[in-house]
């Protein structure tokens, strides 16, 4: 198949923030988005599972004609792309390096905080990437396992969200960071609540903008054409999910105000859901560890 589209994937709706940035950076390019919502979130799953998921989804996007794939998932970028990124005959762009570059540009005091899933924080991928750019910068990474399940249910504001964020962000505030990186593509949906906790003088870095610029540069290189296609060409945006298409449409409408005309279902290997389970007015991450 002639490679004519940009492939984007994430464990759920978080990657739509990257899709939005790519639409601005490479207008006119068709986009195929795959949300692995049947297996969301990735943040607590074993590394070998994340690698398998990445291979399945990137191969699917390749079959859809992707010229470039953006891995709009920090966990997959940190754990899977170092293994599988070079297995394909087209660029696979991750979140970590572009996000690290943006963070180093933003910091003024050389103290950067990263909020991320457990797997991303444990990998220290951001600390390593930032250290390669500027070894003098100090990086403080904070795992936030409850956030993705809440966001996937459309919970992005309110007293409990603020309470959870305050607990996660407190160590970064005490460390004196002047920059906080969203180390998960879901977290920009919490922008107002994060800002309320950290105050007006801390820079909030969403790697999506830098990822979109990297995708456009990759398109220019690998297709031999400019990142902007003719506006006379029909543009298509296709959305796939391994979970419930109607639920995905609902959450996209709640979080971004997007009315998606159609979302198609795609089946990968046996899904093992890892949803947030509401207990009273609290949330708890539920993860099935069975093979």
PDB file of N, CA and C in Angstrom, residues 169 172-173 177 180 193-204:
ATOM      1  N   UNK A 169       2.019  16.214  43.164  1.00  0.00           N
ATOM      2  CA  UNK A 169       2.855  17.354  42.806  1.00  0.00           C
ATOM      3  C   UNK A 169       3.627  17.936  43.985  1.00  0.00           C
ATOM      4  N   UNK A 172       7.423  17.664  43.988  1.00  0.00           N
ATOM      5  CA  UNK A 172       8.056  18.485  42.948  1.00  0.00           C
ATOM      6  C   UNK A 172       8.089  19.948  43.370  1.00  0.00           C
ATOM      7  N   UNK A 173       7.001  20.404  43.978  1.00  0.00           N
ATOM      8  CA  UNK A 173       6.964  21.787  44.468  1.00  0.00           C
ATOM      9  C   UNK A 173       8.023  21.982  45.547  1.00  0.00           C
ATOM     10  N   UNK A 177      11.107  22.846  41.559  1.00  0.00           N
ATOM     11  CA  UNK A 177      11.137  22.800  40.094  1.00  0.00           C
ATOM     12  C   UNK A 177      10.467  24.039  39.523  1.00  0.00           C
ATOM     13  N   UNK A 180       7.391  21.641  34.801  1.00  0.00           N
ATOM     14  CA  UNK A 180       6.791  20.317  34.958  1.00  0.00           C
ATOM     15  C   UNK A 180       6.432  19.786  33.579  1.00  0.00           C
ATOM     16  N   UNK A 193      -6.247  22.092  36.566  1.00  0.00           N
ATOM     17  CA  UNK A 193      -6.038  21.606  37.934  1.00  0.00           C
ATOM     18  C   UNK A 193      -4.551  21.598  38.304  1.00  0.00           C
ATOM     19  N   UNK A 194      -3.699  21.226  37.354  1.00  0.00           N
ATOM     20  CA  UNK A 194      -2.257  21.247  37.611  1.00  0.00           C
ATOM     21  C   UNK A 194      -1.806  22.677  37.889  1.00  0.00           C
ATOM     22  N   UNK A 195      -2.268  23.601  37.056  1.00  0.00           N
ATOM     23  CA  UNK A 195      -1.890  25.002  37.243  1.00  0.00           C
ATOM     24  C   UNK A 195      -2.322  25.522  38.611  1.00  0.00           C
ATOM     25  N   UNK A 196      -3.500  25.110  39.052  1.00  0.00           N
ATOM     26  CA  UNK A 196      -3.997  25.550  40.351  1.00  0.00           C
ATOM     27  C   UNK A 196      -3.100  25.070  41.486  1.00  0.00           C
ATOM     28  N   UNK A 197      -2.473  23.922  41.316  1.00  0.00           N
ATOM     29  CA  UNK A 197      -1.618  23.362  42.368  1.00  0.00           C
ATOM     30  C   UNK A 197      -0.223  23.986  42.343  1.00  0.00           C
ATOM     31  N   UNK A 198       0.391  24.109  41.151  1.00  0.00           N
ATOM     32  CA  UNK A 198       1.795  24.533  41.076  1.00  0.00           C
ATOM     33  C   UNK A 198       1.962  26.044  41.023  1.00  0.00           C
ATOM     34  N   UNK A 199       0.888  26.767  40.709  1.00  0.00           N
ATOM     35  CA  UNK A 199       0.976  28.218  40.667  1.00  0.00           C
ATOM     36  C   UNK A 199       1.356  28.743  39.294  1.00  0.00           C
ATOM     37  N   UNK A 200       1.384  30.072  39.154  1.00  0.00           N
ATOM     38  CA  UNK A 200       1.540  30.697  37.835  1.00  0.00           C
ATOM     39  C   UNK A 200       2.964  30.748  37.293  1.00  0.00           C
ATOM     40  N   UNK A 201       3.957  30.493  38.128  1.00  0.00           N
ATOM     41  CA  UNK A 201       5.347  30.712  37.705  1.00  0.00           C
ATOM     42  C   UNK A 201       6.061  29.440  37.249  1.00  0.00           C
ATOM     43  N   UNK A 202       5.370  28.308  37.284  1.00  0.00           N
ATOM     44  CA  UNK A 202       5.960  27.047  36.829  1.00  0.00           C
ATOM     45  C   UNK A 202       5.544  26.799  35.384  1.00  0.00           C
ATOM     46  N   UNK A 203       6.502  26.518  34.522  1.00  0.00           N
ATOM     47  CA  UNK A 203       6.206  26.207  33.122  1.00  0.00           C
ATOM     48  C   UNK A 203       5.666  24.789  33.019  1.00  0.00           C
ATOM     49  N   UNK A 204       4.576  24.628  32.288  1.00  0.00           N
ATOM     50  CA  UNK A 204       3.995  23.309  32.047  1.00  0.00           C
ATOM     51  C   UNK A 204       4.293  22.917  30.609  1.00  0.00           C
TER      52      UNK A 204
END
